[in-house]
Amino acid sequence: MTATSLDQIISLCKRRGFVFPGSEIYGGLQGIYDYGPLGVELKNNLIAEWWRANVYERDDMEGLDAAILMNRLVWKYSGHEETFNDPLVDCRTCKSRWRADHIHGRCPNCGSTDLTEPRPFNMMFSTQVGPVADSGALAYLRPETAQGIFVNFANVLATTSRKLPFGIAQVGKAFRNEINPRNFLFRVREFEQMEIEYFVMPGTDEAWHQQWLEERLRWWDSVGVPRERITVYDVPPDELAHYSKRTYDLMYQYPDLGPQEIEGIANRTDYDLGSHSKDQASLNLTARVTPNADSTARLTYFDPERRHHVVPYVIEPSAGVGRGVLAVLCEAYAEEMTRALPAEKLQAVTDALTAFLKSVGRSEKLHPEARDAMLAYGEAIGNHLPERLPEVEPLLAMPGAETIELGKKLRGQAQPLIDEHFRTVLRLRPRLAPVKVAVFPLKRNHDAMVETARRIRRQLQLELGARTVYDDTGAIGKLYRRQDEIGTPWCITVDFDTLGEGKEPALTDTVTVRDRDSMAQERVPIADLPLYLREKLR
Ligand code: GAP
């Protein structure tokens, strides 16, 4: 099972501190999010997996971390100043603003067809470098990390003596003044990209493009986003970015959103290196570039076999970190019934849901769109009870739900059943899990048990080099469920037997290790824990 609605993930992220709306105490800032204590671990782990697979496990890749602010000329010659535009229309009736290609002649807010003609809107954020605000001080926050790689091509080549084909990998922030940021982490104004510019001999580019397509699908699979949930969109020529000869968009099946781009894999030809080069006339470029009178470098590669300079072609796999985190969470998410529900309790909650939906249907306080969305979601839940009972929580968190009085009754009926009979579990790949191991004492007021549990946590932290936590803020069953919900693969409990105070002397210096997915428990000697867990983490 995976997430069936984005609201499940948004609610989990908020509840458990994966992601918070940016500047929340001041009312937020649209399209901006902050990663919380668990989110930062998950995001860093995803980035680390990408870096490991693409930089450490290949022998044809170098890493880079270029600055966010770059000379304005970078964006002139990259084509972004001129072409990084979206056509915008304004609704004259309700004054809202939309991307012309996202609506069909009708304002999605008020339904009016009284719209302005489309006008180009550049999505780069501008800022000023230095104290004097003249035109020479203008700079942009980068809208893609890629350009930092292109303008450092000669530096990397000179310092590493690489031969073609080779790639440069970079992870970093990018900024786009999106007109309508929406769908949680999916379309935001500040985000991170994981980008590779892979430089190849012209003529070998199409074969490399196919190879990278396969490679990237394999990688997504390895982090828990299976191939069968991604469709490959061969972008038609009229939709290609200005630099691209051909692009494959990997479209992940996000709940509610349908197939949406998680990564683009473009053949950027010799466009970028050619654009940033001096002496372009002598380079035999195939791409059409803006004449460059400002560059001080010739971004070429000396082919030792044919003894001449070539401008490499570039294959660019470019993935969004936030969209990746969202997909990983959606795939890992499951709500599972751990014990069957008694028939009379099921009937009571079914009745409460039916009464709530009737009240929604009759409500005059609700916006029609909010009402229809709540009815559709509520009916879907009702048709799949008891399995989808935990979705009552996101249903009651939908806009306007708080105005329905019967919501309280529904929550009162549903919540105890959810708590007793269900668990939410994130079946994250262990390497991605924000917390790898949680250690509990069976009794929090037993000094020796607490001390042993804390010692085990510290020792595993050192041995595994990954986040471990100690927790004693509830009964063991509750602690397990809390760790399940954030995807912790293993929980360790220290009990009386561990201390030699139980009924089984043979269990002295052993602990219970509980597996998140199977919920099976195993007795493991404390001394064996590092090896036992390291093997499982591989
Ligand atoms: N250098 C190529 C490039 O930037 P892109 O298709 O515009 O290509 C690459 O962006 C990836 O960056 C996308 O596949 C997506 O994952 C992510 N991305 C782009 N715009 C985004 C936004 N506004 N919010 C979140 N992620 C975004």
Coordinates of C-alpha atoms and ligand atoms in Angstrom, one line a residue:
M1 CA 0.0 0.0 0.0
T2 CA 1.1 3.6 -0.6
A3 CA -0.4 6.9 0.3
T4 CA -3.8 7.4 -1.3
S5 CA -3.9 11.2 -0.8
L6 CA -1.4 14.0 -0.5
D7 CA -3.2 15.1 2.6
Q8 CA -2.0 11.9 4.4
I9 CA 1.6 12.9 3.8
I10 CA 1.0 16.6 4.6
S11 CA -0.7 15.7 7.8
L12 CA 2.1 13.3 8.8
C13 CA 4.8 15.8 7.9
K14 CA 3.2 18.4 10.1
R15 CA 2.4 16.1 12.9
R16 CA 5.8 14.5 13.2
G17 CA 8.0 17.4 12.2
F18 CA 9.2 16.5 8.7
V19 CA 8.2 19.7 7.0
F20 CA 6.8 23.0 8.3
P21 CA 5.4 26.0 6.3
G22 CA 8.1 28.6 6.1
S23 CA 7.9 31.7 8.4
E24 CA 4.7 30.1 9.9
I25 CA 4.4 32.4 12.9
Y26 CA 4.1 35.4 10.6
G27 CA 1.5 33.7 8.4
G28 CA 3.9 31.9 6.1
L29 CA 5.4 32.8 2.8
Q30 CA 3.8 31.2 -0.2
G31 CA 5.8 28.4 -1.9
I32 CA 8.4 28.2 0.9
Y33 CA 8.8 25.3 3.3
D34 CA 11.2 24.4 6.1
Y35 CA 12.5 20.9 6.8
G36 CA 12.0 19.9 10.5
P37 CA 14.1 17.5 12.6
L38 CA 13.0 14.4 10.8
G39 CA 12.7 16.0 7.3
V40 CA 16.3 17.2 7.3
E41 CA 17.5 13.7 8.1
L42 CA 15.4 12.2 5.3
K43 CA 16.4 14.8 2.8
N44 CA 20.1 14.5 3.7
N45 CA 19.9 10.7 3.4
L46 CA 18.3 10.9 0.0
I47 CA 21.0 13.4 -1.2
A48 CA 23.7 11.1 0.3
E49 CA 22.3 8.1 -1.6
W50 CA 22.3 10.1 -4.8
W51 CA 25.9 11.3 -4.2
R52 CA 27.0 7.8 -3.3
A53 CA 25.5 6.2 -6.4
N54 CA 26.6 8.9 -8.8
V55 CA 29.9 10.2 -7.5
Y56 CA 31.4 7.5 -5.3
E57 CA 30.3 4.3 -7.1
R58 CA 31.2 5.5 -10.6
D59 CA 34.7 6.3 -11.8
D60 CA 33.7 8.9 -14.3
M61 CA 32.3 11.6 -12.0
E62 CA 33.5 14.6 -10.1
G63 CA 31.6 16.7 -7.5
L64 CA 31.1 20.5 -7.3
D65 CA 29.5 23.0 -5.1
A66 CA 29.2 26.3 -7.0
A67 CA 27.8 29.6 -5.5
I68 CA 24.2 30.5 -5.8
L69 CA 25.0 34.0 -6.9
M70 CA 26.7 34.2 -10.3
N71 CA 27.8 37.0 -12.6
R72 CA 24.7 38.3 -14.4
L73 CA 26.3 37.5 -17.8
V74 CA 25.9 33.8 -17.0
W75 CA 22.2 34.2 -17.2
K76 CA 22.5 36.4 -20.3
Y77 CA 24.4 33.8 -22.3
S78 CA 22.6 30.7 -20.8
G79 CA 19.5 32.2 -22.3
H80 CA 17.6 32.5 -19.0
E81 CA 17.3 36.3 -19.1
E82 CA 15.5 36.1 -22.4
T83 CA 13.7 32.8 -22.3
F84 CA 13.1 31.7 -18.7
N85 CA 9.6 33.1 -19.0
D86 CA 6.1 31.9 -18.4
P87 CA 3.2 33.5 -20.2
L88 CA 1.0 35.1 -17.6
V89 CA -2.7 36.2 -17.7
D90 CA -4.6 38.3 -15.2
C91 CA -8.2 37.7 -14.4
R92 CA -9.9 41.2 -14.6
T93 CA -12.8 40.0 -12.4
C94 CA -11.1 38.6 -9.3
K95 CA -7.6 40.0 -10.0
S96 CA -5.9 36.6 -9.7
R97 CA -2.9 35.8 -11.8
W98 CA -2.3 32.5 -13.7
R99 CA 0.0 30.8 -16.1
A100 CA -1.7 30.9 -19.5
D101 CA -0.7 27.3 -20.3
H102 CA -2.2 26.0 -17.0
I103 CA -5.8 27.3 -17.6
H104 CA -8.1 27.0 -20.5
G105 CA -9.4 30.5 -21.1
R106 CA -11.3 30.5 -17.8
C107 CA -10.1 31.7 -14.4
P108 CA -9.9 28.7 -12.1
N109 CA -10.7 31.0 -9.1
C110 CA -13.9 32.7 -10.1
G111 CA -14.7 31.1 -13.5
S112 CA -14.5 34.4 -15.4
T113 CA -13.4 34.5 -19.0
D114 CA -12.4 38.2 -18.8
L115 CA -8.7 37.6 -19.0
T116 CA -5.8 39.8 -20.2
E117 CA -3.6 38.8 -23.1
P118 CA -0.7 36.6 -22.0
R119 CA 2.5 38.6 -21.1
P120 CA 5.9 37.1 -20.4
F121 CA 7.0 36.9 -16.8
N122 CA 10.6 36.0 -15.9
M123 CA 10.8 33.6 -13.0
M124 CA 14.3 34.5 -11.9
F125 CA 14.5 36.3 -8.5
S126 CA 16.7 39.3 -8.8
T127 CA 18.8 40.9 -6.1
Q128 CA 21.6 43.4 -5.8
V129 CA 25.3 42.7 -5.1
G130 CA 27.2 45.3 -3.2
P131 CA 26.0 48.6 -1.7
V132 CA 25.3 50.6 -4.8
A133 CA 22.0 49.9 -6.6
D134 CA 23.0 50.5 -10.2
S135 CA 22.5 48.2 -13.2
G136 CA 26.0 46.7 -12.6
A137 CA 24.9 45.4 -9.2
L138 CA 22.0 43.3 -10.6
A139 CA 22.2 39.6 -9.9
Y140 CA 19.9 36.6 -9.9
L141 CA 19.3 33.7 -7.5
R142 CA 20.1 30.8 -9.8
P143 CA 17.0 29.1 -11.2
E144 CA 19.0 25.9 -11.9
T145 CA 22.3 24.6 -10.5
A146 CA 23.5 23.5 -13.9
Q147 CA 25.1 26.8 -14.9
G148 CA 27.5 26.6 -12.0
I149 CA 28.8 23.4 -13.6
F150 CA 29.1 24.8 -17.2
V151 CA 31.0 27.8 -16.2
N152 CA 33.4 25.6 -14.1
F153 CA 33.9 23.1 -16.9
A154 CA 37.4 24.3 -17.8
N155 CA 38.4 24.5 -14.1
V156 CA 37.4 20.9 -13.4
L157 CA 39.0 19.7 -16.6
A158 CA 42.3 21.4 -15.8
T159 CA 42.4 20.2 -12.2
T160 CA 41.3 16.6 -12.8
S161 CA 42.7 15.7 -16.2
R162 CA 39.5 13.9 -17.0
K163 CA 38.9 12.2 -20.4
L164 CA 35.5 12.2 -22.1
P165 CA 33.0 10.9 -21.2
F166 CA 32.9 12.2 -17.7
G167 CA 30.4 14.0 -15.5
I168 CA 30.1 16.7 -12.9
A169 CA 27.6 16.3 -10.1
Q170 CA 26.2 19.0 -7.9
V171 CA 23.4 19.3 -5.3
G172 CA 22.2 22.8 -4.3
K173 CA 19.5 25.3 -4.0
A174 CA 17.6 26.8 -6.9
F175 CA 15.0 29.5 -6.9
R176 CA 12.1 30.2 -9.2
N177 CA 9.4 32.8 -8.7
E178 CA 6.7 30.3 -9.5
I179 CA 3.4 32.1 -10.3
N180 CA 1.2 29.6 -8.5
P181 CA 3.3 27.5 -6.1
R182 CA 1.1 24.6 -5.0
N183 CA 0.8 21.0 -3.9
F184 CA 3.0 21.1 -0.9
L185 CA 6.7 20.4 -1.7
F186 CA 5.8 19.7 -5.4
R187 CA 5.9 23.3 -6.7
V188 CA 7.8 25.7 -4.5
R189 CA 9.8 28.8 -5.0
E190 CA 13.0 27.7 -3.2
F191 CA 14.1 24.1 -3.7
E192 CA 17.1 21.8 -4.2
Q193 CA 18.3 20.1 -7.3
M194 CA 20.5 17.1 -7.8
E195 CA 22.1 17.6 -11.2
I196 CA 24.6 15.9 -13.3
E197 CA 26.1 17.4 -16.4
Y198 CA 27.6 14.4 -18.3
F199 CA 30.0 15.4 -21.0
V200 CA 30.3 13.2 -24.1
M201 CA 31.8 13.1 -27.6
P202 CA 29.3 14.6 -30.1
G203 CA 27.7 11.7 -31.9
T204 CA 27.6 9.5 -28.8
D205 CA 25.1 11.7 -27.1
E206 CA 21.9 9.8 -28.1
A207 CA 23.3 6.4 -26.8
W208 CA 24.4 8.1 -23.5
H209 CA 20.9 9.7 -23.2
Q210 CA 19.3 6.2 -23.2
Q211 CA 21.9 4.9 -20.8
W212 CA 21.2 7.7 -18.3
L213 CA 17.5 7.2 -18.6
E214 CA 17.9 3.5 -17.6
E215 CA 20.4 4.5 -14.9
R216 CA 18.1 7.0 -13.3
L217 CA 15.1 4.7 -13.3
R218 CA 17.3 2.1 -11.6
W219 CA 18.3 4.6 -8.9
W220 CA 14.8 5.7 -8.1
D221 CA 13.9 2.1 -7.7
S222 CA 16.8 1.6 -5.3
V223 CA 15.5 4.4 -3.0
G224 CA 12.0 2.9 -3.0
V225 CA 10.3 4.6 -6.0
P226 CA 9.6 1.6 -8.2
R227 CA 9.9 1.7 -12.0
E228 CA 6.3 0.8 -12.5
R229 CA 5.2 4.0 -10.7
I230 CA 7.2 6.1 -13.1
T231 CA 6.2 6.8 -16.7
V232 CA 8.7 8.2 -19.2
Y233 CA 7.4 11.2 -21.1
D234 CA 9.3 11.9 -24.3
V235 CA 8.8 15.6 -24.4
P236 CA 7.5 16.8 -27.8
P237 CA 9.7 19.3 -29.7
D238 CA 7.3 22.2 -29.1
E239 CA 7.5 21.7 -25.3
L240 CA 11.3 21.4 -25.1
A241 CA 13.4 23.9 -23.1
H242 CA 15.4 26.3 -25.3
Y243 CA 18.6 24.3 -24.7
S244 CA 17.3 20.8 -25.4
K245 CA 17.5 18.5 -28.4
R246 CA 15.5 15.9 -26.6
T247 CA 14.2 15.4 -23.0
Y248 CA 12.7 12.5 -21.1
D249 CA 10.7 13.5 -18.2
L250 CA 10.3 10.9 -15.5
M251 CA 6.7 11.2 -14.3
Y252 CA 5.9 9.8 -10.9
Q253 CA 2.4 8.9 -10.0
Y254 CA 1.8 11.3 -7.1
P255 CA -1.5 10.7 -5.2
D256 CA -4.1 13.3 -6.2
L257 CA -1.8 14.9 -8.8
G258 CA -1.4 12.0 -11.2
P259 CA 1.8 11.6 -13.2
Q260 CA 4.1 14.6 -12.6
E261 CA 7.7 15.3 -13.3
I262 CA 10.2 14.2 -10.7
E263 CA 13.2 14.4 -12.9
G264 CA 14.1 15.6 -16.4
I265 CA 16.9 14.0 -18.4
A266 CA 17.8 16.4 -21.2
N267 CA 20.2 16.2 -24.1
R268 CA 21.6 19.8 -23.9
T269 CA 23.9 19.3 -26.9
D270 CA 26.8 21.8 -27.2
Y271 CA 24.4 24.6 -26.3
D272 CA 25.7 25.6 -22.9
L273 CA 29.5 25.2 -23.3
G274 CA 29.1 26.8 -26.7
S275 CA 27.1 29.7 -25.3
H276 CA 29.7 30.5 -22.6
S277 CA 32.7 30.2 -24.9
K278 CA 34.7 32.9 -26.7
D279 CA 35.7 32.4 -30.3
Q280 CA 32.4 30.7 -31.1
A281 CA 32.9 30.9 -34.8
S282 CA 35.8 28.6 -34.7
L283 CA 34.1 25.9 -32.6
N284 CA 31.8 24.2 -35.2
L285 CA 28.8 24.4 -32.8
T286 CA 25.6 22.7 -33.8
A287 CA 23.5 24.6 -31.3
R288 CA 22.3 28.2 -32.1
V289 CA 23.9 30.4 -29.5
T290 CA 24.0 34.1 -28.7
P291 CA 27.3 35.7 -29.9
N292 CA 29.5 36.0 -26.8
A293 CA 31.8 39.0 -26.6
D294 CA 32.3 38.7 -22.8
S295 CA 33.6 35.2 -22.1
T296 CA 37.4 34.9 -21.5
A297 CA 37.5 31.1 -22.0
R298 CA 37.1 28.5 -24.7
L299 CA 35.1 25.7 -23.2
T300 CA 36.5 22.9 -25.3
Y301 CA 38.0 19.5 -24.8
F302 CA 41.2 18.4 -26.5
D303 CA 40.6 15.1 -28.2
P304 CA 44.1 13.3 -27.9
E305 CA 43.2 10.8 -30.6
R306 CA 42.1 13.1 -33.4
R307 CA 44.3 15.9 -32.0
H308 CA 41.7 18.6 -32.2
H309 CA 39.4 20.6 -29.9
V310 CA 35.8 19.7 -29.6
V311 CA 32.9 21.1 -27.6
P312 CA 31.4 18.2 -25.8
Y313 CA 27.7 17.4 -25.9
V314 CA 25.9 17.2 -22.5
I315 CA 23.4 14.8 -21.1
E316 CA 21.7 16.2 -18.0
P317 CA 19.8 14.2 -15.4
S318 CA 18.2 16.8 -13.2
A319 CA 16.1 15.8 -10.2
G320 CA 14.3 17.8 -7.6
V321 CA 15.1 16.9 -4.0
G322 CA 11.8 18.0 -2.5
R323 CA 9.8 16.1 -5.2
G324 CA 12.0 13.1 -4.5
V325 CA 11.4 13.3 -0.7
L326 CA 7.6 13.6 -1.4
A327 CA 7.7 10.5 -3.7
V328 CA 9.7 8.5 -1.2
L329 CA 7.2 9.4 1.5
C330 CA 4.2 8.5 -0.6
E331 CA 5.7 5.1 -1.6
A332 CA 6.7 4.3 2.0
Y333 CA 3.4 5.3 3.6
A334 CA 1.0 2.7 4.8
E335 CA -1.9 2.6 7.2
E336 CA -2.3 -1.0 8.4
M337 CA -4.9 -2.6 10.5
T338 CA -3.2 -4.6 13.2
R339 CA -6.3 -6.0 14.8
A340 CA -9.8 -6.7 13.4
L341 CA -12.5 -4.2 14.3
P342 CA -15.7 -5.4 16.2
A343 CA -18.8 -5.2 13.9
E344 CA -20.7 -2.9 16.2
K345 CA -17.9 -0.4 16.5
L346 CA -17.5 -0.4 12.7
Q347 CA -21.2 0.3 12.4
A348 CA -21.0 3.2 14.8
V349 CA -18.2 4.9 12.9
T350 CA -19.9 4.2 9.5
D351 CA -23.0 6.0 10.8
A352 CA -21.0 8.9 12.1
L353 CA -19.3 9.3 8.8
T354 CA -22.6 9.2 6.9
A355 CA -24.1 11.8 9.2
F356 CA -21.0 14.0 8.8
L357 CA -21.2 13.8 5.0
K358 CA -24.9 14.6 5.0
S359 CA -24.1 17.7 7.0
V360 CA -21.3 18.7 4.6
G361 CA -23.7 18.3 1.7
R362 CA -26.3 20.6 3.4
S363 CA -23.8 23.2 4.6
E364 CA -24.1 26.7 3.3
K365 CA -20.9 27.9 5.0
L366 CA -18.7 25.8 2.8
H367 CA -17.2 27.0 -0.6
P368 CA -18.7 24.7 -3.3
E369 CA -15.2 23.4 -4.3
A370 CA -14.3 22.6 -0.7
R371 CA -17.7 20.9 -0.2
D372 CA -17.3 18.7 -3.3
A373 CA -13.7 17.8 -2.4
M374 CA -14.8 16.8 1.1
L375 CA -17.7 14.8 -0.1
A376 CA -15.7 12.9 -2.7
Y377 CA -12.9 12.1 -0.2
G378 CA -15.4 11.1 2.5
E379 CA -17.3 8.8 0.2
A380 CA -14.1 7.1 -1.0
I381 CA -13.3 6.5 2.7
G382 CA -16.8 5.2 3.4
N383 CA -16.6 2.8 0.5
H384 CA -13.4 1.2 1.8
L385 CA -14.1 0.8 5.5
P386 CA -12.5 -0.4 7.7
E387 CA -9.2 -0.2 5.8
R388 CA -9.3 3.5 5.1
L389 CA -10.6 4.5 8.5
P390 CA -7.4 6.4 9.4
E391 CA -8.1 8.8 6.6
V392 CA -10.8 10.3 8.7
E393 CA -8.0 12.4 10.2
P394 CA -7.0 14.1 6.9
L395 CA -10.7 14.4 6.0
L396 CA -11.3 16.4 9.1
A397 CA -8.2 18.5 8.4
M398 CA -9.6 19.6 5.0
P399 CA -10.4 23.3 4.5
G400 CA -13.8 24.1 6.0
A401 CA -14.2 20.8 7.9
E402 CA -13.9 22.6 11.2
T403 CA -17.2 24.4 10.4
I404 CA -19.1 21.1 10.5
E405 CA -20.4 20.4 14.0
L406 CA -20.7 16.7 13.4
G407 CA -17.0 16.5 12.7
K408 CA -16.4 16.4 16.5
K409 CA -18.7 13.3 16.8
L410 CA -17.0 11.6 13.9
R411 CA -13.5 12.2 15.4
G412 CA -14.8 11.0 18.8
Q413 CA -15.9 7.7 17.2
A414 CA -13.0 7.2 14.9
Q415 CA -10.0 8.2 16.9
P416 CA -10.1 5.5 19.6
L417 CA -10.5 2.9 16.9
I418 CA -7.7 4.3 14.8
D419 CA -5.4 4.3 17.9
E420 CA -6.3 0.8 18.9
H421 CA -6.6 -1.1 15.6
F422 CA -4.3 0.7 13.2
R423 CA -0.7 1.7 12.8
T424 CA 0.8 4.2 10.3
V425 CA 4.1 2.9 9.1
L426 CA 6.7 4.4 6.8
R427 CA 8.4 1.5 5.1
L428 CA 11.4 3.6 4.1
R429 CA 14.5 1.9 2.9
P430 CA 16.6 1.7 6.1
R431 CA 19.3 3.9 4.6
L432 CA 16.8 6.7 4.1
A433 CA 15.2 6.4 7.5
P434 CA 15.6 9.6 9.6
V435 CA 16.3 7.5 12.7
K436 CA 17.9 4.1 12.3
V437 CA 17.5 2.7 15.8
A438 CA 15.4 3.8 18.8
V439 CA 16.3 2.4 22.3
F440 CA 13.8 2.1 25.1
P441 CA 14.0 1.0 28.7
L442 CA 11.0 -1.2 29.7
K443 CA 10.7 0.9 32.9
R444 CA 11.7 4.5 32.9
N445 CA 12.0 4.7 36.7
H446 CA 14.5 1.8 36.8
D447 CA 17.9 3.5 36.9
A448 CA 20.0 0.5 35.7
M449 CA 17.6 -0.1 32.8
V450 CA 17.7 3.6 31.8
E451 CA 21.5 3.7 32.1
T452 CA 21.9 0.5 29.9
A453 CA 19.5 1.8 27.3
R454 CA 21.3 5.2 27.1
R455 CA 24.7 3.4 26.9
I456 CA 23.5 1.2 24.0
R457 CA 22.1 4.2 22.1
R458 CA 25.4 6.1 22.5
Q459 CA 27.4 3.0 21.4
L460 CA 25.3 2.4 18.3
Q461 CA 25.5 6.0 17.4
L462 CA 29.3 5.7 17.3
E463 CA 29.3 2.4 15.6
L464 CA 26.7 3.0 12.9
G465 CA 27.4 6.7 12.3
A466 CA 23.7 7.2 11.8
R467 CA 21.0 8.8 13.9
T468 CA 19.9 6.8 16.9
V469 CA 17.5 8.0 19.7
Y470 CA 16.6 7.1 23.3
D471 CA 13.0 7.4 24.3
D472 CA 11.1 6.6 27.5
T473 CA 8.1 8.9 27.2
G474 CA 5.4 6.2 27.0
A475 CA 4.6 2.5 27.2
I476 CA 6.5 0.3 24.8
G477 CA 3.5 -0.3 22.5
K478 CA 3.1 3.4 22.0
L479 CA 6.8 4.0 21.5
Y480 CA 6.8 1.3 18.8
R481 CA 4.0 3.0 17.0
R482 CA 5.6 6.4 17.2
Q483 CA 8.8 5.0 15.6
D484 CA 6.8 3.1 12.9
E485 CA 5.2 6.3 11.9
I486 CA 8.5 7.9 11.2
G487 CA 10.0 4.8 9.6
T488 CA 12.6 3.7 12.2
P489 CA 13.6 0.2 11.1
W490 CA 14.6 -1.2 14.4
C491 CA 13.6 -0.6 18.1
I492 CA 15.6 -2.0 20.9
T493 CA 14.1 -2.7 24.4
V494 CA 16.1 -3.2 27.5
D495 CA 14.2 -5.2 30.1
F496 CA 14.7 -7.1 33.4
D497 CA 16.2 -10.1 31.6
T498 CA 18.9 -7.8 30.1
L499 CA 20.0 -6.9 33.6
G500 CA 19.9 -10.5 34.8
E501 CA 16.9 -9.6 37.0
G502 CA 14.3 -11.6 35.0
K503 CA 13.2 -15.2 34.9
E504 CA 15.7 -16.2 32.3
P505 CA 19.3 -15.9 33.4
A506 CA 20.4 -17.0 29.9
L507 CA 19.1 -13.7 28.5
T508 CA 21.4 -11.5 30.6
D509 CA 23.1 -8.9 28.4
T510 CA 20.7 -9.5 25.6
V511 CA 18.0 -7.1 24.3
T512 CA 14.8 -7.3 22.2
V513 CA 15.2 -6.0 18.7
R514 CA 11.9 -5.4 17.0
D515 CA 11.6 -5.1 13.2
R516 CA 9.4 -2.3 11.8
D517 CA 8.0 -4.2 8.9
S518 CA 7.3 -7.7 10.2
M519 CA 6.9 -6.5 13.8
A520 CA 8.8 -9.6 14.7
Q521 CA 11.0 -9.5 17.8
E522 CA 14.4 -11.2 18.2
R523 CA 16.7 -11.5 21.2
V524 CA 20.2 -10.3 20.4
P525 CA 23.3 -10.1 22.7
I526 CA 24.2 -6.4 23.3
A527 CA 27.8 -7.1 22.1
D528 CA 26.4 -8.3 18.7
L529 CA 24.2 -5.3 18.0
P530 CA 26.6 -3.2 15.9
L531 CA 27.4 -6.1 13.5
Y532 CA 23.8 -7.3 13.5
L533 CA 22.5 -3.8 12.5
R534 CA 25.4 -3.0 10.1
E535 CA 24.6 -6.1 8.2
K536 CA 20.9 -5.1 7.9
L537 CA 21.8 -1.6 6.9
R538 CA 23.9 -2.7 3.9
Ligands
GAP1 N1 18.8 22.1 -15.2 C1 17.6 21.6 -15.8 C2 16.4 22.0 -15.0 O1 16.4 22.8 -14.1 P1 13.8 21.5 -14.8 O2 13.0 20.4 -15.5 O3 13.3 22.9 -14.9 O4 15.3 21.4 -15.5 C3 14.6 19.9 -12.9 O5 14.0 21.2 -13.3 C4 13.9 19.4 -11.7 O6 13.9 20.3 -10.7 C5 12.5 19.0 -12.0 O7 12.4 17.7 -12.6 C6 11.9 19.0 -10.6 O8 12.1 17.8 -9.9 C7 12.7 20.1 -9.9 N2 11.9 21.4 -9.9 C8 11.8 22.3 -10.9 N3 11.0 23.3 -10.5 C9 10.6 23.1 -9.3 C10 9.7 23.7 -8.3 N4 9.2 24.9 -8.6 N5 9.5 23.1 -7.2 C11 10.1 22.0 -6.9 N6 10.9 21.3 -7.7 C12 11.2 21.8 -8.9

